[in-house]
Coordinates of C-alpha atoms in Angstrom, one line a residue:
Chain A
M16 CA 0.0 0.0 0.1
T17 CA 1.3 3.4 -0.9
T18 CA -0.7 6.1 0.6
T19 CA 2.2 8.5 0.7
D20 CA 0.4 11.2 -1.2
A21 CA -2.3 11.8 1.6
P22 CA -2.7 15.3 2.2
V23 CA -1.3 15.5 5.9
P24 CA 2.2 16.7 5.2
P25 CA 4.2 17.2 8.7
P26 CA 4.7 13.5 10.1
A27 CA 5.7 11.9 6.7
P28 CA 6.7 8.4 7.7
V29 CA 9.5 7.9 5.4
V30 CA 11.4 10.9 4.1
K31 CA 13.8 9.8 1.4
T32 CA 15.0 13.3 0.4
G33 CA 15.1 16.6 2.5
P34 CA 15.5 20.1 1.2
A35 CA 17.4 18.7 -2.0
V36 CA 14.6 20.2 -4.2
P37 CA 14.8 23.7 -4.6
P38 CA 11.5 25.3 -3.7
G39 CA 10.7 27.1 -6.7
S40 CA 10.9 24.0 -9.1
G41 CA 8.7 22.0 -6.3
A42 CA 6.1 24.5 -6.7
R43 CA 6.2 24.2 -10.4
R44 CA 6.2 20.4 -10.3
R45 CA 3.5 20.3 -7.9
S46 CA 1.0 22.1 -10.2
D47 CA 2.3 20.2 -13.3
G48 CA 1.7 17.0 -11.3
S49 CA -1.7 17.7 -10.1
V50 CA -2.8 18.1 -13.7
L51 CA -1.4 15.1 -14.7
N52 CA -2.8 13.4 -11.5
V53 CA -6.2 14.0 -12.5
F54 CA -5.7 12.4 -15.9
S55 CA -3.8 9.4 -14.7
H56 CA -6.3 8.9 -11.6
G57 CA -9.0 9.1 -14.5
V58 CA -7.4 6.4 -16.5
L59 CA -6.8 4.3 -13.5
V60 CA -10.4 4.6 -12.2
I61 CA -11.7 3.9 -15.8
W62 CA -9.8 0.6 -16.0
A63 CA -11.0 -0.2 -12.4
V64 CA -14.7 0.2 -13.4
M65 CA -13.9 -1.7 -16.9
V66 CA -12.8 -4.8 -14.8
V67 CA -15.3 -4.5 -12.1
L68 CA -18.5 -3.8 -14.1
P69 CA -18.8 -7.0 -15.9
L70 CA -18.3 -8.8 -12.6
V71 CA -21.3 -6.7 -10.9
W72 CA -23.3 -6.8 -14.0
A73 CA -23.1 -10.8 -13.9
V74 CA -24.2 -11.0 -10.3
M75 CA -27.0 -8.3 -10.8
T76 CA -28.1 -10.3 -13.8
S77 CA -28.1 -13.8 -11.7
F78 CA -30.9 -12.5 -9.5
K79 CA -33.3 -11.3 -12.5
D80 CA -35.8 -13.2 -14.4
D81 CA -35.4 -14.1 -18.0
S82 CA -37.9 -11.2 -19.3
S83 CA -35.9 -8.6 -17.7
I84 CA -32.3 -10.1 -18.7
F85 CA -33.4 -9.6 -22.3
G86 CA -35.6 -6.3 -21.9
S87 CA -33.3 -4.2 -20.0
P88 CA -30.0 -5.7 -19.3
W89 CA -28.8 -2.7 -17.1
A90 CA -31.7 -2.4 -14.9
L91 CA -31.8 -3.7 -11.3
P92 CA -33.6 -6.6 -10.6
D93 CA -37.3 -6.1 -9.6
R94 CA -36.8 -8.5 -6.8
L95 CA -34.0 -11.0 -5.9
H96 CA -34.8 -14.0 -7.6
F97 CA -33.1 -16.7 -5.6
D98 CA -34.8 -19.3 -7.2
N99 CA -32.1 -19.0 -10.1
W100 CA -29.6 -20.1 -7.7
S101 CA -31.2 -23.1 -6.5
R102 CA -32.4 -24.2 -9.9
A103 CA -29.0 -23.9 -11.2
W104 CA -27.4 -25.7 -8.3
S105 CA -29.8 -28.8 -8.4
Q106 CA -31.5 -28.9 -11.9
A107 CA -28.6 -27.6 -13.9
H108 CA -26.1 -29.9 -12.2
M109 CA -24.0 -27.2 -11.0
S110 CA -23.5 -29.2 -7.6
D111 CA -22.5 -32.4 -9.5
Y112 CA -19.9 -30.0 -11.6
F113 CA -18.6 -28.5 -8.3
L114 CA -18.0 -32.0 -6.8
N115 CA -16.3 -33.1 -10.0
T116 CA -14.0 -30.2 -10.0
V117 CA -13.3 -30.6 -6.1
L118 CA -12.3 -34.3 -6.6
V119 CA -10.3 -33.7 -9.7
V120 CA -8.2 -30.6 -8.3
G121 CA -8.0 -32.0 -5.0
G122 CA -6.4 -35.3 -6.2
S123 CA -4.3 -33.4 -8.9
L124 CA -3.1 -30.7 -6.5
I125 CA -1.9 -33.5 -3.7
G126 CA -0.7 -35.6 -6.6
T127 CA 1.6 -32.7 -8.3
L128 CA 2.8 -31.3 -5.1
V129 CA 4.1 -34.8 -3.6
L130 CA 5.5 -36.1 -7.0
G131 CA 6.8 -32.8 -8.1
S132 CA 8.6 -32.0 -4.9
M133 CA 10.0 -35.7 -4.9
A134 CA 11.3 -35.0 -8.5
A135 CA 12.6 -31.6 -7.8
Y136 CA 14.2 -32.9 -4.5
V137 CA 16.2 -35.4 -6.2
L138 CA 17.2 -33.2 -9.1
A139 CA 18.2 -30.1 -7.0
R140 CA 20.3 -32.2 -4.6
F141 CA 21.8 -35.3 -5.7
D142 CA 24.6 -35.8 -8.5
F143 CA 23.7 -38.4 -10.8
P144 CA 24.3 -39.2 -14.5
G145 CA 21.4 -37.8 -16.3
N146 CA 20.4 -35.4 -13.8
R147 CA 20.5 -32.4 -16.5
F148 CA 19.1 -34.2 -19.1
I149 CA 15.9 -35.2 -17.0
Y150 CA 15.6 -31.5 -15.4
Y151 CA 15.5 -30.2 -19.1
L152 CA 13.2 -32.7 -20.0
F153 CA 10.9 -31.7 -17.5
V154 CA 11.4 -27.8 -17.8
G155 CA 11.1 -28.0 -21.6
G156 CA 7.5 -29.1 -21.1
M157 CA 6.8 -25.5 -20.2
S158 CA 6.9 -24.2 -23.6
F159 CA 5.5 -26.9 -25.6
P160 CA 1.8 -26.4 -26.8
I161 CA -0.4 -29.0 -25.1
M162 CA -2.7 -29.0 -28.1
L163 CA 0.0 -30.8 -30.3
A164 CA 0.1 -33.6 -27.6
L165 CA -3.7 -33.7 -27.2
V166 CA -4.8 -36.0 -30.1
P167 CA -2.2 -38.9 -29.3
L168 CA -3.0 -38.2 -25.4
F169 CA -6.7 -38.8 -26.2
Y170 CA -6.0 -42.3 -27.6
V171 CA -3.3 -43.1 -24.9
V172 CA -5.8 -42.4 -22.1
N173 CA -8.5 -44.0 -24.4
N174 CA -6.2 -47.3 -24.6
M175 CA -5.6 -47.5 -20.8
G176 CA -9.4 -47.4 -20.2
M177 CA -9.4 -43.9 -18.4
L178 CA -11.2 -41.7 -20.8
N179 CA -14.0 -40.0 -18.7
T180 CA -13.0 -41.0 -15.6
I181 CA -11.9 -38.7 -12.7
H182 CA -8.8 -40.8 -11.9
G183 CA -7.5 -40.3 -15.7
L184 CA -8.2 -36.7 -15.6
I185 CA -6.2 -36.3 -12.2
L186 CA -3.1 -38.3 -13.7
V187 CA -3.2 -36.1 -16.8
Y188 CA -3.3 -32.9 -14.8
I189 CA -0.5 -34.0 -12.8
A190 CA 1.3 -34.9 -15.7
Y191 CA 1.0 -31.5 -17.2
S192 CA 1.5 -29.7 -13.9
L193 CA 4.8 -31.2 -13.5
P194 CA 7.2 -29.1 -15.6
F195 CA 6.5 -25.7 -13.8
T196 CA 6.3 -27.4 -10.4
V197 CA 9.6 -29.1 -11.0
F198 CA 11.2 -26.2 -12.3
F199 CA 10.0 -24.0 -9.4
L200 CA 10.9 -26.5 -6.6
T201 CA 14.0 -27.5 -7.8
A202 CA 15.1 -23.8 -7.8
F203 CA 13.7 -23.5 -4.2
F204 CA 15.1 -26.9 -2.9
R205 CA 18.7 -25.4 -4.0
T206 CA 18.2 -22.7 -1.8
L207 CA 17.5 -24.6 1.4
P208 CA 20.7 -25.2 3.7
T209 CA 22.3 -28.9 3.3
S210 CA 23.5 -28.6 7.1
V211 CA 20.2 -29.9 8.4
A212 CA 19.4 -32.6 5.9
E213 CA 23.1 -33.9 6.4
A214 CA 22.6 -33.8 10.4
A215 CA 19.5 -35.8 10.0
F216 CA 21.3 -38.3 7.7
V217 CA 24.2 -38.6 10.2
D218 CA 21.9 -39.4 13.0
G219 CA 20.7 -42.5 10.9
A220 CA 17.5 -41.1 9.3
S221 CA 16.9 -42.6 5.8
H222 CA 17.1 -40.4 2.7
T223 CA 13.3 -40.9 2.4
R224 CA 12.6 -40.0 6.0
T225 CA 14.9 -36.9 5.7
F226 CA 12.8 -35.8 2.9
F227 CA 9.5 -36.1 4.4
Q228 CA 10.5 -35.0 7.7
I229 CA 13.0 -32.3 7.5
M230 CA 13.2 -31.4 3.9
L231 CA 9.6 -31.2 3.1
P232 CA 8.4 -28.9 5.9
M233 CA 11.3 -26.6 5.5
A234 CA 9.9 -26.3 1.8
K235 CA 6.5 -25.1 2.8
P236 CA 6.6 -21.6 1.5
G237 CA 7.5 -22.8 -1.8
L238 CA 5.1 -25.4 -1.7
I239 CA 2.4 -22.9 -1.0
S240 CA 3.5 -20.7 -3.8
V241 CA 3.4 -23.5 -6.6
G242 CA 0.3 -24.9 -4.8
I243 CA -1.5 -21.9 -5.2
F244 CA -0.5 -21.4 -8.9
N245 CA -1.3 -25.0 -9.7
F246 CA -4.5 -24.7 -8.1
L247 CA -6.0 -21.9 -10.0
G248 CA -4.7 -23.6 -12.9
Q249 CA -6.1 -26.7 -12.3
W250 CA -9.3 -25.2 -11.0
N251 CA -9.7 -23.2 -14.3
Q252 CA -8.4 -25.8 -16.8
Y253 CA -10.9 -26.1 -19.8
M254 CA -8.8 -27.5 -22.7
L255 CA -7.8 -31.0 -21.4
P256 CA -11.3 -31.7 -19.9
T257 CA -13.0 -30.7 -23.3
V258 CA -10.8 -33.6 -24.9
L259 CA -10.5 -36.0 -22.4
N260 CA -13.9 -35.9 -20.4
T261 CA -16.9 -36.1 -22.4
D262 CA -19.2 -37.9 -20.4
P263 CA -21.8 -35.4 -19.0
D264 CA -21.9 -37.0 -15.6
K265 CA -18.2 -36.4 -15.2
K266 CA -18.0 -32.7 -16.5
V267 CA -15.9 -30.1 -14.3
L268 CA -17.3 -26.7 -13.9
T269 CA -15.9 -24.9 -16.8
Q270 CA -16.9 -27.3 -19.5
G271 CA -20.2 -27.9 -17.6
L272 CA -21.0 -24.1 -17.9
V273 CA -20.2 -24.0 -21.5
Q274 CA -22.3 -27.0 -22.2
L275 CA -25.2 -25.4 -20.2
A276 CA -24.8 -22.3 -22.3
V277 CA -24.9 -24.4 -25.6
S278 CA -27.9 -26.4 -24.2
Q279 CA -29.5 -22.8 -22.9
G280 CA -30.3 -22.0 -26.7
Y281 CA -33.1 -24.6 -26.8
K282 CA -34.1 -24.5 -22.8
G283 CA -33.8 -20.7 -22.4
D284 CA -33.1 -20.8 -19.0
W285 CA -30.6 -17.6 -19.0
S286 CA -31.5 -16.8 -15.5
G287 CA -30.2 -20.1 -14.0
L288 CA -27.1 -19.9 -16.3
F289 CA -26.0 -16.7 -15.1
A290 CA -26.5 -17.9 -11.4
G291 CA -24.3 -20.8 -12.4
L292 CA -21.6 -18.4 -13.9
V293 CA -21.7 -16.4 -10.7
M294 CA -21.4 -19.5 -8.5
A295 CA -18.5 -20.6 -10.2
M296 CA -16.8 -17.1 -10.1
L297 CA -17.6 -16.2 -6.5
P298 CA -15.5 -18.9 -4.7
V299 CA -12.2 -18.0 -6.4
L300 CA -12.8 -14.3 -6.2
A301 CA -13.9 -14.5 -2.2
A302 CA -10.6 -16.8 -1.9
Y303 CA -8.5 -14.2 -4.0
I304 CA -9.6 -11.4 -1.4
V305 CA -9.0 -13.2 1.7
F306 CA -5.6 -14.6 0.3
Q307 CA -4.8 -11.7 -1.8
R308 CA -1.0 -11.5 -0.9
Q309 CA -0.2 -15.2 -1.2
V310 CA -2.2 -15.5 -4.3
V311 CA -0.5 -12.6 -6.1
A312 CA 3.0 -13.9 -4.8
G313 CA 2.0 -17.7 -6.0
L314 CA 1.0 -16.5 -9.4
T315 CA 3.9 -14.0 -10.1
A316 CA 6.4 -16.4 -9.0
G317 CA 5.1 -18.4 -11.9
A318 CA 6.2 -15.7 -14.5
L319 CA 9.3 -14.3 -12.8
K320 CA 11.4 -17.1 -14.0
Chain B
M25 CA 25.4 -39.4 1.6
Q26 CA 26.0 -42.3 -0.4
H27 CA 24.4 -45.3 1.3
G28 CA 21.4 -46.5 -0.8
K29 CA 21.5 -43.4 -3.1
Y30 CA 20.9 -44.7 -6.5
G31 CA 17.8 -46.8 -5.0
F32 CA 16.4 -43.5 -3.4
I33 CA 16.9 -41.5 -6.5
T34 CA 15.4 -44.1 -8.7
G35 CA 12.4 -44.7 -6.3
F36 CA 11.7 -40.8 -6.1
L37 CA 11.9 -40.3 -9.6
A38 CA 10.3 -43.3 -11.0
A39 CA 6.4 -42.1 -10.5
P40 CA 6.9 -38.4 -11.5
L41 CA 9.1 -39.4 -14.5
G42 CA 6.9 -42.1 -15.5
L43 CA 3.6 -40.2 -15.4
Y44 CA 5.4 -37.3 -17.6
A45 CA 6.8 -39.6 -20.1
L46 CA 3.4 -41.5 -20.5
F47 CA 1.1 -38.5 -20.8
V48 CA 3.5 -35.8 -22.2
I49 CA 6.6 -37.0 -23.9
W50 CA 5.0 -39.9 -25.6
P51 CA 2.2 -38.2 -27.0
F52 CA 4.6 -35.5 -28.2
I53 CA 6.9 -38.0 -30.1
Q54 CA 3.9 -39.7 -31.4
S55 CA 2.3 -36.6 -32.8
I56 CA 5.5 -36.0 -35.0
Y57 CA 5.2 -39.5 -36.1
Y58 CA 1.4 -39.4 -37.0
S59 CA 2.0 -36.3 -38.9
F60 CA 3.6 -38.5 -41.7
T61 CA 0.9 -41.0 -41.6
D62 CA -2.9 -40.8 -43.0
W63 CA -4.2 -41.9 -39.5
T64 CA -7.9 -41.0 -39.0
G65 CA -7.8 -41.6 -35.5
L66 CA -11.0 -43.6 -35.9
S67 CA -9.7 -46.6 -36.9
P68 CA -6.4 -48.0 -35.8
E69 CA -5.0 -48.7 -39.1
F70 CA -2.8 -46.2 -41.1
S71 CA 0.0 -46.0 -43.5
M72 CA 3.0 -43.9 -44.0
V73 CA 2.2 -41.1 -46.6
G74 CA 5.5 -38.9 -46.3
V75 CA 5.3 -35.2 -46.6
D76 CA 1.7 -35.3 -47.9
N77 CA 0.0 -33.8 -45.1
Y78 CA 2.6 -30.9 -45.0
T79 CA 2.1 -30.1 -48.7
R80 CA -1.5 -30.3 -48.1
M81 CA -1.0 -27.7 -45.0
L82 CA 0.8 -25.5 -47.4
H83 CA -2.1 -25.1 -49.7
D84 CA -4.9 -25.1 -47.1
D85 CA -6.3 -21.6 -46.9
I86 CA -7.9 -22.2 -43.6
F87 CA -4.6 -23.2 -42.2
W88 CA -2.9 -19.7 -43.5
K89 CA -6.1 -18.0 -42.2
S90 CA -5.5 -19.7 -38.8
L91 CA -1.8 -18.9 -38.8
T92 CA -2.4 -15.2 -39.4
H93 CA -4.7 -14.9 -36.6
S94 CA -2.3 -16.8 -34.4
L95 CA 0.3 -14.8 -35.0
L96 CA -1.7 -11.6 -34.4
F97 CA -2.8 -13.1 -31.0
A98 CA 1.0 -13.8 -30.4
L99 CA 2.5 -10.1 -31.5
L100 CA -0.5 -7.6 -31.1
L101 CA -2.0 -9.0 -27.9
P102 CA 1.1 -8.8 -25.7
L103 CA 2.0 -5.5 -27.3
V104 CA -1.4 -4.1 -26.1
T105 CA -1.3 -5.9 -23.0
L106 CA 2.2 -5.2 -21.7
G107 CA 1.8 -1.5 -23.1
M108 CA -1.4 -0.8 -21.1
A109 CA 0.0 -2.9 -18.1
L110 CA 3.3 -0.7 -18.0
F111 CA 1.2 2.4 -18.3
F112 CA -0.8 1.6 -15.3
A113 CA 1.8 0.3 -13.5
F114 CA 3.9 3.3 -13.7
M115 CA 1.1 5.5 -12.7
I116 CA 0.3 3.4 -9.7
N117 CA 4.0 3.2 -8.7
V118 CA 5.7 6.4 -9.8
G119 CA 2.9 8.4 -11.0
G120 CA 2.2 10.4 -8.2
R121 CA 4.3 13.4 -7.8
H122 CA 6.7 14.7 -5.2
R123 CA 4.7 16.3 -2.1
K124 CA 6.5 18.6 0.2
G125 CA 8.1 16.2 3.1
G126 CA 7.1 13.0 1.3
P127 CA 9.0 10.6 -0.6
V128 CA 10.2 11.7 -4.1
V129 CA 8.8 8.4 -5.9
T130 CA 5.3 7.6 -4.8
G131 CA 2.4 6.1 -6.3
V132 CA -0.9 7.7 -7.1
R133 CA -3.4 7.3 -4.2
G134 CA -5.3 4.2 -3.6
S135 CA -2.5 2.3 -5.4
G136 CA -3.0 -0.8 -3.2
F137 CA -6.5 -0.8 -4.0
Y138 CA -5.9 -0.6 -7.9
K139 CA -3.6 -3.6 -7.7
I140 CA -6.1 -5.6 -5.9
V141 CA -8.8 -4.9 -8.2
Y142 CA -6.9 -5.0 -11.4
F143 CA -6.0 -8.6 -10.6
F144 CA -9.5 -10.1 -10.4
P145 CA -9.9 -11.3 -13.6
Q146 CA -6.7 -13.2 -13.5
V147 CA -8.1 -15.6 -10.8
L148 CA -10.7 -16.4 -13.0
S149 CA -11.4 -19.3 -15.5
I150 CA -10.7 -18.0 -18.9
A151 CA -14.0 -20.1 -20.2
I152 CA -16.1 -18.6 -17.5
V153 CA -14.8 -15.1 -18.7
A154 CA -15.6 -15.9 -22.4
L155 CA -18.9 -17.0 -21.5
L156 CA -19.5 -13.7 -19.7
F157 CA -18.4 -11.8 -22.6
A158 CA -20.4 -13.5 -24.9
F159 CA -23.3 -12.5 -23.2
A160 CA -22.5 -8.9 -23.2
Y161 CA -21.5 -9.0 -27.0
N162 CA -25.0 -10.4 -27.7
P163 CA -26.2 -7.8 -30.4
D164 CA -29.9 -7.7 -29.4
S165 CA -29.8 -8.0 -25.3
G166 CA -26.1 -7.8 -24.6
A167 CA -25.1 -5.4 -21.9
I168 CA -22.6 -3.7 -24.6
N169 CA -25.3 -3.0 -27.3
S170 CA -28.0 -1.8 -24.6
F171 CA -25.6 0.5 -22.9
L172 CA -25.0 2.0 -26.4
R173 CA -28.5 2.6 -26.9
G174 CA -28.7 3.7 -23.2
I175 CA -26.4 6.6 -24.0
G176 CA -28.0 7.5 -26.9
L177 CA -25.9 5.6 -29.8
D178 CA -29.0 3.8 -31.2
S179 CA -27.6 3.9 -34.7
L180 CA -24.3 2.1 -33.3
Q181 CA -25.2 -1.3 -32.9
P182 CA -22.6 -3.7 -34.2
L183 CA -23.2 -7.2 -34.5
W184 CA -19.7 -7.8 -32.5
L185 CA -19.0 -11.5 -32.4
G186 CA -21.4 -11.8 -35.6
D187 CA -19.8 -9.6 -37.5
P188 CA -16.4 -11.2 -39.6
S189 CA -14.8 -8.0 -39.5
L190 CA -15.0 -7.4 -35.7
A191 CA -15.2 -10.8 -34.3
L192 CA -11.3 -11.3 -33.8
W193 CA -10.8 -7.9 -32.3
C194 CA -13.9 -8.7 -29.6
V195 CA -12.2 -11.7 -28.9
M196 CA -8.7 -10.1 -28.3
A197 CA -10.3 -7.6 -26.4
V198 CA -11.6 -10.2 -23.8
L199 CA -7.8 -11.4 -23.4
V200 CA -6.7 -7.9 -22.9
W201 CA -9.2 -7.5 -20.2
S202 CA -8.3 -10.8 -18.5
T203 CA -4.6 -10.4 -18.4
T204 CA -3.6 -6.8 -18.1
G205 CA -4.2 -7.0 -14.3
F206 CA -1.6 -9.8 -13.9
F207 CA 0.9 -7.7 -15.8
V208 CA 0.0 -4.4 -13.6
V209 CA 1.1 -6.4 -10.6
L210 CA 4.0 -8.1 -12.0
F211 CA 5.6 -4.9 -13.2
S212 CA 4.6 -3.2 -10.0
A213 CA 6.8 -5.7 -8.1
G214 CA 9.6 -5.2 -10.7
M215 CA 9.2 -1.2 -10.2
A216 CA 9.2 -1.4 -6.5
S217 CA 12.9 -3.0 -6.7
I218 CA 14.3 -0.3 -8.7
P219 CA 16.4 2.0 -6.2
A220 CA 14.8 5.3 -5.6
E221 CA 17.9 7.1 -5.9
L222 CA 17.8 6.7 -9.5
Y223 CA 14.4 8.4 -9.6
E224 CA 15.8 11.1 -7.7
A225 CA 18.7 11.6 -10.0
A226 CA 16.2 11.8 -12.7
L227 CA 13.9 14.2 -11.1
L228 CA 16.7 16.8 -10.0
D229 CA 17.8 16.7 -13.7
G230 CA 14.3 17.9 -14.4
A231 CA 13.1 14.8 -16.1
G232 CA 9.3 14.4 -16.8
R233 CA 7.4 11.7 -16.3
A234 CA 7.8 10.4 -20.0
T235 CA 11.3 10.7 -19.7
T236 CA 11.7 8.9 -16.6
F237 CA 9.6 6.2 -17.9
F238 CA 11.4 5.5 -21.1
R239 CA 15.0 6.5 -19.5
V240 CA 14.9 5.0 -16.1
T241 CA 11.9 2.4 -15.6
L242 CA 11.6 0.7 -18.9
P243 CA 15.3 -0.1 -19.3
L244 CA 15.7 -1.3 -15.8
L245 CA 12.3 -3.3 -16.1
W246 CA 13.3 -5.0 -19.6
D247 CA 14.0 -8.4 -18.3
T248 CA 10.7 -8.7 -16.8
V249 CA 9.0 -7.2 -19.6
Q250 CA 10.6 -9.7 -22.1
S251 CA 9.9 -12.9 -20.3
G252 CA 6.2 -11.3 -19.9
W253 CA 5.9 -11.1 -23.5
V254 CA 7.1 -14.7 -24.1
Y255 CA 4.7 -15.9 -21.5
M256 CA 2.0 -13.8 -22.6
G257 CA 2.8 -15.1 -26.4
I258 CA 2.7 -18.5 -25.4
L259 CA -0.7 -18.7 -23.8
A260 CA -2.2 -16.4 -26.6
L261 CA -0.9 -19.2 -29.1
G262 CA -2.3 -22.0 -26.9
A263 CA -4.7 -22.5 -24.3
E264 CA -6.3 -19.3 -23.9
S265 CA -7.0 -18.2 -27.5
F266 CA -8.6 -21.9 -27.7
A267 CA -11.0 -21.2 -24.8
V268 CA -12.2 -17.7 -26.1
V269 CA -12.3 -18.5 -29.7
Q270 CA -14.1 -21.9 -29.2
I271 CA -16.9 -20.7 -26.7
M272 CA -17.2 -17.1 -27.9
T273 CA -17.5 -17.3 -31.6
T274 CA -19.7 -19.2 -33.9
G275 CA -19.0 -22.1 -35.8
P276 CA -16.7 -22.0 -33.8
G277 CA -14.3 -20.3 -35.6
G278 CA -16.2 -17.5 -36.6
P279 CA -18.1 -16.4 -39.5
D280 CA -16.3 -17.7 -42.6
Y281 CA -13.3 -18.6 -40.4
S282 CA -12.7 -15.1 -39.5
T283 CA -11.7 -16.0 -35.8
T284 CA -10.1 -19.4 -36.2
V285 CA -6.6 -20.1 -34.7
L286 CA -4.2 -22.8 -35.1
V287 CA -5.0 -24.5 -31.7
L288 CA -8.8 -24.4 -32.7
Y289 CA -8.2 -25.9 -36.0
V290 CA -6.0 -28.7 -34.7
Y291 CA -8.7 -29.5 -32.3
Q292 CA -11.3 -29.4 -35.1
K293 CA -9.2 -31.4 -37.4
A294 CA -8.6 -34.5 -34.8
F295 CA -12.0 -34.3 -32.9
R296 CA -14.5 -33.0 -35.3
D297 CA -13.5 -34.0 -38.8
G298 CA -11.7 -37.4 -37.9
Q299 CA -8.3 -36.3 -39.5
A300 CA -6.1 -36.9 -36.5
A301 CA -2.7 -37.4 -38.9
Y302 CA -3.4 -33.8 -40.5
A303 CA -4.4 -32.6 -37.0
T304 CA -1.0 -33.4 -35.7
T305 CA 0.9 -31.8 -38.7
I306 CA -1.0 -28.7 -38.0
G307 CA 0.1 -29.1 -34.2
V308 CA 4.1 -29.4 -35.7
A309 CA 3.6 -26.1 -37.3
L310 CA 2.1 -24.6 -34.3
L311 CA 5.1 -26.0 -32.1
V312 CA 7.4 -24.6 -34.7
V313 CA 5.7 -21.0 -34.5
T314 CA 5.9 -20.9 -30.8
L315 CA 9.6 -22.0 -30.3
A316 CA 10.3 -19.4 -33.4
F317 CA 8.1 -16.9 -31.3
A318 CA 9.9 -17.5 -28.0
A319 CA 13.3 -17.3 -29.9
I320 CA 12.6 -14.2 -31.7
V321 CA 11.7 -12.2 -28.6
M322 CA 14.4 -13.4 -26.6
R323 CA 17.0 -12.4 -29.5
L324 CA 15.4 -8.9 -29.9
G325 CA 15.3 -8.4 -26.3
R326 CA 18.7 -8.9 -25.9
R327 CA 19.9 -6.4 -28.5
E328 CA 17.4 -3.9 -27.2
R329 CA 19.4 -4.3 -24.0
L330 CA 22.9 -3.7 -25.0
E331 CA 21.9 0.0 -25.8
Y332 CA 21.6 0.9 -22.3

């Protein structure tokens, strides 16, 4: 939070420069700054409105009935039609999609973190022939277009009899989350001190025990960052389930909603669909507002390679 | 630490590596192999056809359309998104001007609030965002056109996604909406690590905001901008553009293939038209484009950096 240009001058918290700026030019800059500040504030406010407005509009629409959705899209709802929400939850199968998503993402996230940290630990802290090769094999996966592999992948999964299954989806999610997870955690394990692990090993702990009882707890901050990154990526995944999971009963939230939108063309329950959309948006938005710092740190750690 | 070392290494690598090889590497290798066959994907039989798929691709108008659109996504989208994000981040972090007694470099008031709000779309699924905007773009009852009517622009009622010359831009605008905030936060983090002395020096030399931005902020932030460009470009060539185009545009792929992109074309050839081999051929083209894109941006970026 930088609220440093609050209009209360005397007890300024951090004074980085004292009288270095000549008084005359300071006054000139202030006036020059205020004109520009109006402009920059204006632009910033406009973008903030553009970000928030579609979301507010969606929430508002989810409480309206069908006729007013089409008749006057910007009008406030005449009353709060909570039935949209209950209809979406039960009749439009949002509850099923939610459950499927929770199962798939829960399983994938645990699997990704366990397998990813195991591989990363070995790659970061042990010398063995092929270490670099395996590392680059994993990391190379970050820049490959998934779509290229998706066609044969469909048949691999099909041959294993795991098409349209929750566990099949979980395994594929884990596999495609490994490149970034291994990359990130390898860097992280390299920064952890060796002395603790060596001490545990001298005391008679096995490699496996050292890993699970000493190293993994020490790696918690890294696991949280990469966990948030993977959680959002897997929760929001659309392409993989679209190809590998076409059974209507097994659909996850994103594809379930798209499916609903397509079939709404015939059924016409738009208000229910909006309720479903908002239902799918709210949990992540709420989680983001609560865990804002961790989410931002987790996601930006992903891009700052 | 030698005792049982290799057993431990094997044990820890077996499961992750096995899963990764089976579901990621093996399909990649297979797809390159399949691109030289006439495999339909529907039956297990196929035969080698050499480079037939590749010659077919070079004569395929829809392939070239998809390629053009994909390149537009990879080049224009990062340009607009990163440009806007840099501007917003600069305003938020450095844009506030010196007040008497305060620090020399300040953000505008409420910068923390902006950073939180701008990041909203980033946590939402691109599929959900695409659905939401598909409603907003609806020409008769959508939020955008009724807003235009509301402010008296009754004559201006574009078909948006239904208009072949507009649809692609509408889809791109959605990706700009959903990704700008992420880069605002990313660049803000980068700007926070630039030493304040540099700004103070620029200020004492009488530099205005534009000069400060182009002479101090941008050069020092260049590495982040560059990796952001690669990151955004790969997203725009792959998963993100697939979701928006597939969900939002009619067809999907738009009227007269006006919004189709390479990644969608691969999907349609493989899973709609039963031409798995040809689909993987287009997939190989997509891989080449992606790698070339990353290499070019990295190379251009390096040259740029030497000037400073």
